[in-house]
Coordinates of C-alpha atoms and ligand atoms in Angstrom, one line a residue:
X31 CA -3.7 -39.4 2.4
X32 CA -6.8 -39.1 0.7
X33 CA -7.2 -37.8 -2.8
X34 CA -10.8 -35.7 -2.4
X35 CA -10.9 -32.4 -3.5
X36 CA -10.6 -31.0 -0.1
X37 CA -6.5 -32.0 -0.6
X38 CA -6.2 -30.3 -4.2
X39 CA -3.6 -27.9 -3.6
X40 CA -4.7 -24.5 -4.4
X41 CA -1.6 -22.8 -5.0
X42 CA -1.7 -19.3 -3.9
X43 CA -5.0 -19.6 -2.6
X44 CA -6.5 -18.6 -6.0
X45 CA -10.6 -18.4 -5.5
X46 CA -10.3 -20.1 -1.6
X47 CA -13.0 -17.7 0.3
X48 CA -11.5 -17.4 3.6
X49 CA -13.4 -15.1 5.6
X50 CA -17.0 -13.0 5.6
X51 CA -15.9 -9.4 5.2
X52 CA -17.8 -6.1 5.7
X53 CA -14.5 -3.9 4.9
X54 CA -14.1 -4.2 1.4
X55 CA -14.8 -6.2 -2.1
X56 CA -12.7 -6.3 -4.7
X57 CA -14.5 -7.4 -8.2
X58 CA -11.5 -8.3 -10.7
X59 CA -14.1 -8.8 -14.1
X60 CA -15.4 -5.8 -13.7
X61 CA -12.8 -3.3 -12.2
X62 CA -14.8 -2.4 -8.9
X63 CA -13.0 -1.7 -5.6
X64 CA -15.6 -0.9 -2.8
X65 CA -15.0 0.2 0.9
X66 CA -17.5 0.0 3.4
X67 CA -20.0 0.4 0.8
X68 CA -18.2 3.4 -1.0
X69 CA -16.3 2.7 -4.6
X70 CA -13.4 3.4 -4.1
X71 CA -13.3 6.9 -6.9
X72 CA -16.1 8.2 -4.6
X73 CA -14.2 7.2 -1.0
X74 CA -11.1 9.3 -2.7
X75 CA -13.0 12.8 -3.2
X76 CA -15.6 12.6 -0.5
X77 CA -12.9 11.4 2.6
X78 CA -10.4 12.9 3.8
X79 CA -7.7 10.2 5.8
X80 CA -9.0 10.8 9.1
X81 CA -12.9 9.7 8.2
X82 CA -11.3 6.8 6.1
X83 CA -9.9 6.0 9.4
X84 CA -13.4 6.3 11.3
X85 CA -15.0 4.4 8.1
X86 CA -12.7 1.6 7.7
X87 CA -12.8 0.7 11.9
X88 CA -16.0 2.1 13.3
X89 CA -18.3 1.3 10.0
X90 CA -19.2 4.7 9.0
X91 CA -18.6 8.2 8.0
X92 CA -17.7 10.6 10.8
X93 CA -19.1 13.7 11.8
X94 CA -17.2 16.6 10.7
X95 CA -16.6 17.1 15.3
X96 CA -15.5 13.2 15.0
X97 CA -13.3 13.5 11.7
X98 CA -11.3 16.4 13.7
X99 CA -11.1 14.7 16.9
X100 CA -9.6 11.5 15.5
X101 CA -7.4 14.1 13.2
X102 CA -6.0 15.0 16.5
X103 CA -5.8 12.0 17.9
X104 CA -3.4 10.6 15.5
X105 CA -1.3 14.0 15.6
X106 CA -1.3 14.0 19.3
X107 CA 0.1 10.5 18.7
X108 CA 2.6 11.4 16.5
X109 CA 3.8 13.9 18.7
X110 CA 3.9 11.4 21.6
X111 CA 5.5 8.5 19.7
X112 CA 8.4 10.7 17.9
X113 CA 10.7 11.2 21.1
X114 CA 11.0 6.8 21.6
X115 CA 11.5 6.4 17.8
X116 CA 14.1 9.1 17.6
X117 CA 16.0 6.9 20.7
X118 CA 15.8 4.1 18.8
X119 CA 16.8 5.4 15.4
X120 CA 19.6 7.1 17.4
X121 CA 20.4 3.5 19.6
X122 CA 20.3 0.7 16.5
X123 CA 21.8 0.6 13.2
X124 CA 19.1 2.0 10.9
X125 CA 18.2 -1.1 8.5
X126 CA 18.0 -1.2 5.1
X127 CA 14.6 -1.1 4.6
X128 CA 12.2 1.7 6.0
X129 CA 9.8 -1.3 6.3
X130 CA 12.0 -3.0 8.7
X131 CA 12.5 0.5 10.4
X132 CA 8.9 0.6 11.1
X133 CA 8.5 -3.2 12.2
X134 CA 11.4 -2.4 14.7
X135 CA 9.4 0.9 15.8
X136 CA 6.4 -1.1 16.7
X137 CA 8.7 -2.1 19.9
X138 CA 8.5 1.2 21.2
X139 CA 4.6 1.3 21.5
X140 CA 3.7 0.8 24.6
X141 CA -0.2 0.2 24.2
X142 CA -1.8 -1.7 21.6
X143 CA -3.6 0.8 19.9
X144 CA -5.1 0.8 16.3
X145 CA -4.4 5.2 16.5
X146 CA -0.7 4.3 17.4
X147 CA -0.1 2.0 15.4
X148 CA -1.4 4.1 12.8
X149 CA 0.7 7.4 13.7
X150 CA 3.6 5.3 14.1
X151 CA 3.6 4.3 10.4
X152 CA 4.6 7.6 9.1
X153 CA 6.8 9.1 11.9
X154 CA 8.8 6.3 11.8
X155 CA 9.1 6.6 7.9
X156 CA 9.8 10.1 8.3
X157 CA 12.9 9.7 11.3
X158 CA 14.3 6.5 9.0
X159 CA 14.7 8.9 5.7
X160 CA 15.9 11.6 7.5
X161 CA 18.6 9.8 10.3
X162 CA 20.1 8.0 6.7
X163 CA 20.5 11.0 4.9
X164 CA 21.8 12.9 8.0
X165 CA 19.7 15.5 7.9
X166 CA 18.3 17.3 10.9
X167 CA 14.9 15.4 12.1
X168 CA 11.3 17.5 12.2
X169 CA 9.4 16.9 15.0
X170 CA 5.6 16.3 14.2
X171 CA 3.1 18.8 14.4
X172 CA -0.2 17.8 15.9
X173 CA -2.2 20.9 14.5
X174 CA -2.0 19.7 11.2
X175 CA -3.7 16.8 8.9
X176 CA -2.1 13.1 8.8
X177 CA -0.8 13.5 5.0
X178 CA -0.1 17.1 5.4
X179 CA 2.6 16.9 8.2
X180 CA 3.9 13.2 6.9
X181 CA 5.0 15.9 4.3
X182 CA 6.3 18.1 6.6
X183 CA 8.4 15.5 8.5
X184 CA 9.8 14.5 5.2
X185 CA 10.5 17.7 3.7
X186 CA 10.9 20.0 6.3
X187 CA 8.8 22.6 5.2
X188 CA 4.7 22.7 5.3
X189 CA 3.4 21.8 2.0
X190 CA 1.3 23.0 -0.4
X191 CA -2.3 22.3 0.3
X192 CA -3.1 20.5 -3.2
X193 CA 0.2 18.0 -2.3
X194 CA -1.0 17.7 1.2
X195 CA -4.7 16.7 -0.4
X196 CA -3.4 14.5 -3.4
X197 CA -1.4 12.5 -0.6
X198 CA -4.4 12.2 1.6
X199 CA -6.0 10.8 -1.2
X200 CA -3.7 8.2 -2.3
X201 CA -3.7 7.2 1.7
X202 CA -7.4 6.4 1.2
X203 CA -7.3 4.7 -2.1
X204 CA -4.6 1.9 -0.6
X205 CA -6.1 1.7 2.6
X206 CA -8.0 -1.8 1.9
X207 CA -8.3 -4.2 -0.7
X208 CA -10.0 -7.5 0.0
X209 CA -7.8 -10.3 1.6
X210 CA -4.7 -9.2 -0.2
X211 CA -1.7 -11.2 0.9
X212 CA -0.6 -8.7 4.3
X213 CA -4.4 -8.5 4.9
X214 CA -4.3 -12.0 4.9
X215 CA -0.9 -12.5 7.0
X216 CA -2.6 -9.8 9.0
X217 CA -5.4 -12.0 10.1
X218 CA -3.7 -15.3 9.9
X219 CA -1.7 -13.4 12.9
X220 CA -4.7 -11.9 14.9
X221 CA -7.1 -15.3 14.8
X222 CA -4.3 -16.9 16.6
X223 CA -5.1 -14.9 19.4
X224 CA -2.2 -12.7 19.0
X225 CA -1.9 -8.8 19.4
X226 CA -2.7 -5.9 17.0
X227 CA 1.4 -4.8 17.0
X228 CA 2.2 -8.9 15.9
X229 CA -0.4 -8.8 13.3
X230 CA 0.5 -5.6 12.0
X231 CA 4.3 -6.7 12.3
X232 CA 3.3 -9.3 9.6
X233 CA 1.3 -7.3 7.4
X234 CA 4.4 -5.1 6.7
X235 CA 6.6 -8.2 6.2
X236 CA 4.4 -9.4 3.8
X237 CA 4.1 -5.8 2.2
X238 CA 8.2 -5.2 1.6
X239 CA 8.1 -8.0 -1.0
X240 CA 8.1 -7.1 -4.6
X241 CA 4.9 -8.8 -6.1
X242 CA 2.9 -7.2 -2.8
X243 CA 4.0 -3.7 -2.2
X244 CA 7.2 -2.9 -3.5
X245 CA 6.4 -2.4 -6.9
X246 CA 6.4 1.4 -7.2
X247 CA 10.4 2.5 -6.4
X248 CA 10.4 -0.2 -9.4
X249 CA 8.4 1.4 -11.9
X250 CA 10.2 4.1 -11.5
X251 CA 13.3 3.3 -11.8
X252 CA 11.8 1.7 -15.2
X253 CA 10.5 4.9 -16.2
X254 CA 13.9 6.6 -15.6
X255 CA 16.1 3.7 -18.1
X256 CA 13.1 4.1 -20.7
X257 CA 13.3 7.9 -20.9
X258 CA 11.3 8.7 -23.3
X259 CA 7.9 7.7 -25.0
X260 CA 9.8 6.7 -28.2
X261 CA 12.3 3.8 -26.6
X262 CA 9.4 2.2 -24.2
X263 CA 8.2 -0.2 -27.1
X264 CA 12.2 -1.6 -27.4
X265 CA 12.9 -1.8 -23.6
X266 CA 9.8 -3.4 -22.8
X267 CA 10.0 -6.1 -25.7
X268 CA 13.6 -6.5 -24.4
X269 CA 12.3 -7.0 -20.7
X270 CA 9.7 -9.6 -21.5
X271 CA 12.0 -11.4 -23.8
X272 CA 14.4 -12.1 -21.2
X273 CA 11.8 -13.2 -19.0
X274 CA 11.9 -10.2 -16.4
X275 CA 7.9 -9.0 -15.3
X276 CA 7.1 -5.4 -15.9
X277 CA 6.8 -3.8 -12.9
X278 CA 2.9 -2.1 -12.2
X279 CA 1.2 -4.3 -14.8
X280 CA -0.9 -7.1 -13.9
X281 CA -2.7 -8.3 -11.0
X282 CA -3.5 -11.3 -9.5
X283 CA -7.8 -10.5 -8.9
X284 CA -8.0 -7.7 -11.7
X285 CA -8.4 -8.6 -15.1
X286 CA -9.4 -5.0 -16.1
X287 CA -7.0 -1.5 -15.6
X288 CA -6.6 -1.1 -11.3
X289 CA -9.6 1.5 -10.4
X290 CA -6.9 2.6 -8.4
X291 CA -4.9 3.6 -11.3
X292 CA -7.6 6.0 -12.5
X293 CA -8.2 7.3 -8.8
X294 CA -4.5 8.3 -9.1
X295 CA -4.1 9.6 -12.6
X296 CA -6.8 11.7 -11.7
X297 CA -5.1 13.1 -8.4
X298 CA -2.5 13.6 -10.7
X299 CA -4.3 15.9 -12.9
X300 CA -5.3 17.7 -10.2
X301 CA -2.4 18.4 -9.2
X302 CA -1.8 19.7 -12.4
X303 CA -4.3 22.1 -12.7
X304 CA -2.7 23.5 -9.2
X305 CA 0.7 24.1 -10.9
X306 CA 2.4 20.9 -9.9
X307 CA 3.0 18.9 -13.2
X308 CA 4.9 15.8 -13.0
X309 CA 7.3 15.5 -15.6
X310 CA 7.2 12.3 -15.7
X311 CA 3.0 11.7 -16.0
X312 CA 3.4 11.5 -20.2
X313 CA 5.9 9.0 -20.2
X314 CA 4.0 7.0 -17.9
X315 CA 0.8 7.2 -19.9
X316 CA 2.8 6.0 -23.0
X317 CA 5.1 3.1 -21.6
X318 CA 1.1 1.9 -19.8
X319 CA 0.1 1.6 -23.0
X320 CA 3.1 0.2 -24.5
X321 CA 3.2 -2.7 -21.9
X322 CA -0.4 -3.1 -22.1
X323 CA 0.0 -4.2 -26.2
X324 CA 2.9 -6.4 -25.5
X325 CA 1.6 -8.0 -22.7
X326 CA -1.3 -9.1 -24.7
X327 CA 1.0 -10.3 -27.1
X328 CA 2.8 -12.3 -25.0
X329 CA -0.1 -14.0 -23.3
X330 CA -3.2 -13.8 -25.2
X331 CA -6.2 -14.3 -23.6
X332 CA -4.5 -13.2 -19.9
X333 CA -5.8 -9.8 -18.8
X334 CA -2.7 -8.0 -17.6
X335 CA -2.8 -4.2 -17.4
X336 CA -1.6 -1.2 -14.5
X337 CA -2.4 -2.2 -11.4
X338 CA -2.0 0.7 -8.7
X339 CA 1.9 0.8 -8.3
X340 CA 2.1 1.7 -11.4
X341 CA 0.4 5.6 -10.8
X342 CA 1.4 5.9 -6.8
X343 CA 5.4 5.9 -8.9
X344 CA 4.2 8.8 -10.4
X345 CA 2.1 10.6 -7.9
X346 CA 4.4 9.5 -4.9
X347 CA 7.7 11.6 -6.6
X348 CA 6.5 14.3 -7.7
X349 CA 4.7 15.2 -4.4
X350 CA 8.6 14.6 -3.3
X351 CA 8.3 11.0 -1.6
X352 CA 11.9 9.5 -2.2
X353 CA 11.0 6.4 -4.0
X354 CA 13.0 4.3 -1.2
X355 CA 9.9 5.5 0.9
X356 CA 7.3 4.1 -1.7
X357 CA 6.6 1.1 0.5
X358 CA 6.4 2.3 3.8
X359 CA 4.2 5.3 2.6
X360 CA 1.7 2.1 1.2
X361 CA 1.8 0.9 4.8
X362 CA 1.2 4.1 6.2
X363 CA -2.4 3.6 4.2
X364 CA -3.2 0.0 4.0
X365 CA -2.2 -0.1 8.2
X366 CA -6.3 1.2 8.4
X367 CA -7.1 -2.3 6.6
X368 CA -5.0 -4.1 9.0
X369 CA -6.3 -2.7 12.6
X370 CA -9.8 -3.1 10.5
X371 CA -9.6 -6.8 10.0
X372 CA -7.6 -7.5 13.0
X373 CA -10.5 -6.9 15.1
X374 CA -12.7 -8.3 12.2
X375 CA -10.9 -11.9 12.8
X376 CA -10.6 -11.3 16.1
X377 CA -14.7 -11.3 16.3
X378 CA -15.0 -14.8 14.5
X379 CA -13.0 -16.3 16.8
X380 CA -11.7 -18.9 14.4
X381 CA -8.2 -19.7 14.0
X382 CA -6.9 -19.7 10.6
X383 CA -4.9 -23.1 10.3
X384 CA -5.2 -24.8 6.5
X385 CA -4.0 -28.1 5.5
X386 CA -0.6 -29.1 3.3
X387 CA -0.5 -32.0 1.0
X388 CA 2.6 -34.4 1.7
X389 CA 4.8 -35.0 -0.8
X390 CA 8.0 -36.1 1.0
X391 CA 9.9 -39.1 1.7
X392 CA 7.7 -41.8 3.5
X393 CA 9.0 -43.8 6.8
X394 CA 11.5 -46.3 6.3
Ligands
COA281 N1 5.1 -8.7 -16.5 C1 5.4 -9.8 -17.2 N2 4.7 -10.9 -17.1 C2 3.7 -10.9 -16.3 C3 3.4 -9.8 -15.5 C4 4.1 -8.7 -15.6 N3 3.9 -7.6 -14.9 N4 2.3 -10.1 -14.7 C5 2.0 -11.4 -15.0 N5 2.9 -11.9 -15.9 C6 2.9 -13.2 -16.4 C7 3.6 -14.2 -15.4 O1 5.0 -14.2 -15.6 C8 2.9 -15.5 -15.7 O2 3.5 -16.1 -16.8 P1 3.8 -17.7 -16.9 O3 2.4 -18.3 -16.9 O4 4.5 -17.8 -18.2 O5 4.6 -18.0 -15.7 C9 1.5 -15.1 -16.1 O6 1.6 -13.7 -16.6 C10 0.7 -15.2 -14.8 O7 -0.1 -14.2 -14.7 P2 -1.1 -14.1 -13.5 O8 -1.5 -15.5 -13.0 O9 -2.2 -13.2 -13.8 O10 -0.2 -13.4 -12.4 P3 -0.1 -13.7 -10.8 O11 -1.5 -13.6 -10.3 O12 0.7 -14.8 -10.5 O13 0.7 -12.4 -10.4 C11 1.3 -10.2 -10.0 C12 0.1 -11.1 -10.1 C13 0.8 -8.8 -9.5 C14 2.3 -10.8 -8.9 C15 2.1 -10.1 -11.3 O14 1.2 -9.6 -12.3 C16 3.3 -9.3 -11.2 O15 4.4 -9.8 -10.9 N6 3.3 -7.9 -11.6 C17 4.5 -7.1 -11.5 C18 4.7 -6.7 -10.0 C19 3.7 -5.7 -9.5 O16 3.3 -4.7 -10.2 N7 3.2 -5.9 -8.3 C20 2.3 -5.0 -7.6 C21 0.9 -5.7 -7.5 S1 -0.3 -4.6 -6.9

């Protein structure tokens, strides 16, 4: 074993480049998230889902004739894919997880296709909350936009347009960022030469865990023992001291707030000047600050501040998401990325295979 540099163990890949990327950049110092050339503030007003969708896999900003057609496209595929994910739902023991409900959905696709995959996401969401809480299932509704009838599905009922718009959003603000770690599983997965439903299969394994993508059902639950503005500074101090992580705060590439954070705040607002105020926005802004001054406390000179679970919380339940669907509603954005840098790796041709450093018993 040789000791050159090239063995230094980089755990958790900190600063190791491992691909070229023309999808998206992710600037930690200085707070910037860009897609396809767009920061991400600008991506969230100007696009709705289905010309993220046409930006993040063809390269660039639909026509408003292309934005529609691939509108329908995935609503045609909802429709299409909701009769083989009812049989299953109907067939299997529904897991735990809605993230596992969707892996085991993937089975019933019968073509690779980043638009089916894509639909998939959210029906499959939809069918799992609704089959566990025995309630009668809504079949999908092609006529109407990606967020707007995930809503639908969920709730039963269309939704208000401002809900259906601030969900949209949040679908493009998480729909890539950088090699994150189901990015990354994602492509890991595709340069082997596997298919699109594999790779995507890992990305939301990778997703379920905590410090990835289930963060948010977390924060809220924090939110809901802290109560009110008054008791955050206690409970936090009291989390930290006994060594627990505060759940939305801190990020592995950001050492400034999450841009994401404000994209959401802001849809939050919104929402508020529609009529829909989320009773629990104040609290939020006052336990961010709280766990922003402790955290410095605690570890001076580390930069650890909300990342973007901390808003989707917020924005996700009071547009009526159950917070056990938090996750799967993150994978029902951030799939775009995936089917985006599948094909991305796939076009390098290059299979991802990194070395280990041996530290076990020699030969006898
Ligand atoms: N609460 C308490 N302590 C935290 C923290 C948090 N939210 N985030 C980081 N830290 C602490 C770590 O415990 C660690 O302390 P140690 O050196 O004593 O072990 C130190 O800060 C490491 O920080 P850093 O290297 O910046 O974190 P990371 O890159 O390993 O982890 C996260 C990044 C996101 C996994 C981490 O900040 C975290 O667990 N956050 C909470 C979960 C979350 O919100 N996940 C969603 C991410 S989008």
């Amino acid at each position: 074993m040789t000791n050159s540099p090239l063995h230094e163990v980089q755990n958790g890949l900190e600063n190791v480049v491992v691909a070229e990327t023309e999808i998206s950049d992710v600037q930690g110092a200085k707070g910037l998230l860009v897609i396809r050339g767009y920061g991400v503030e600008e991506l969230a007003e100007l696009s709705p889902f289905a010309s993220t969708t046409s930006l993040l896999w063809r390269g660039v900003l639909p026509s408003r004739t292309d934005e529609e057609a691939l509108s329908r496209a995935l609503g045609l595929a909802r429709e299409r894919l909701s009769p083989g994910v009812v049989r299953l739902a109907e067939a299997t023991r529904l897991p735990a997880s809605p993230l596992e409900f969707q892996r085991a959905a993937l089975a019933t696709l019968e073509h690779e296709n980043p638009v089916d995959v894509t639909a998939l996401m959210t029906v499959a969401a939809a069918i799992w909350y609704r089959s566990q809480a025995r309630m009668p299932l809504v079949t999908p509704d092609a006529r109407l936009d990606h967020a707007a009838d995930f809503l639908r599905m969920l709730a039963g009922e269309r939704p208000a347009p401002a809900a259906a718009q601030a969900l949209d959003r949040y679908l493009t603000t998480v729909s890539d960022h950088g090699m994150n770690a189901s990015t990354f599983a994602t492509r890991v997965v595709a340069s082997t030469g596997s298919d699109l439903i594999s790779a995507v299969a890992a990305g939301l394994g990778a997703l379920k865990g905590p410090l990835h993508g289930g963060a948010p059902g977390p924060v809220l639950d924090m939110l809901d023992a802290i109560g009110t503005p008054e008791r955050a500074a206690v409970w936090i101090e009291d989390q930290l001291a006994k060594g627990e992580r505060i759940m939305g705060m801190g990020h592995r590439i950001y050492k400034v707030r999450d841009p994401r954070a404000a994209v959401l705040e802001k849809a939050l607002e919104e929402l508020e000047r529609s009529g829909t105020r989320s009773p629990r926005l104040d609290l939020a802004r006052a336990v961010e600050r709280v766990a922003a001054s402790s955290l410095k406390r605690k570890y001076p000179g580390r930069e650890l501040h909300a990342n973007v679970e901390f808003y989707t919380a917020v924005l996700l339940d009071v547009l009526g998401i159950p917070r056990e669907l938090f996750t799967a509603t993150f994978a029902a954005g951030r799939v775009l990325g995936w089917c985006a840098h599948f094909s991305e790796q796939k076009a390098t041709g290059r299979l991802i295979r990194p070395d280990s450093r041996y530290v076990g018993k020699a030969p006898l």
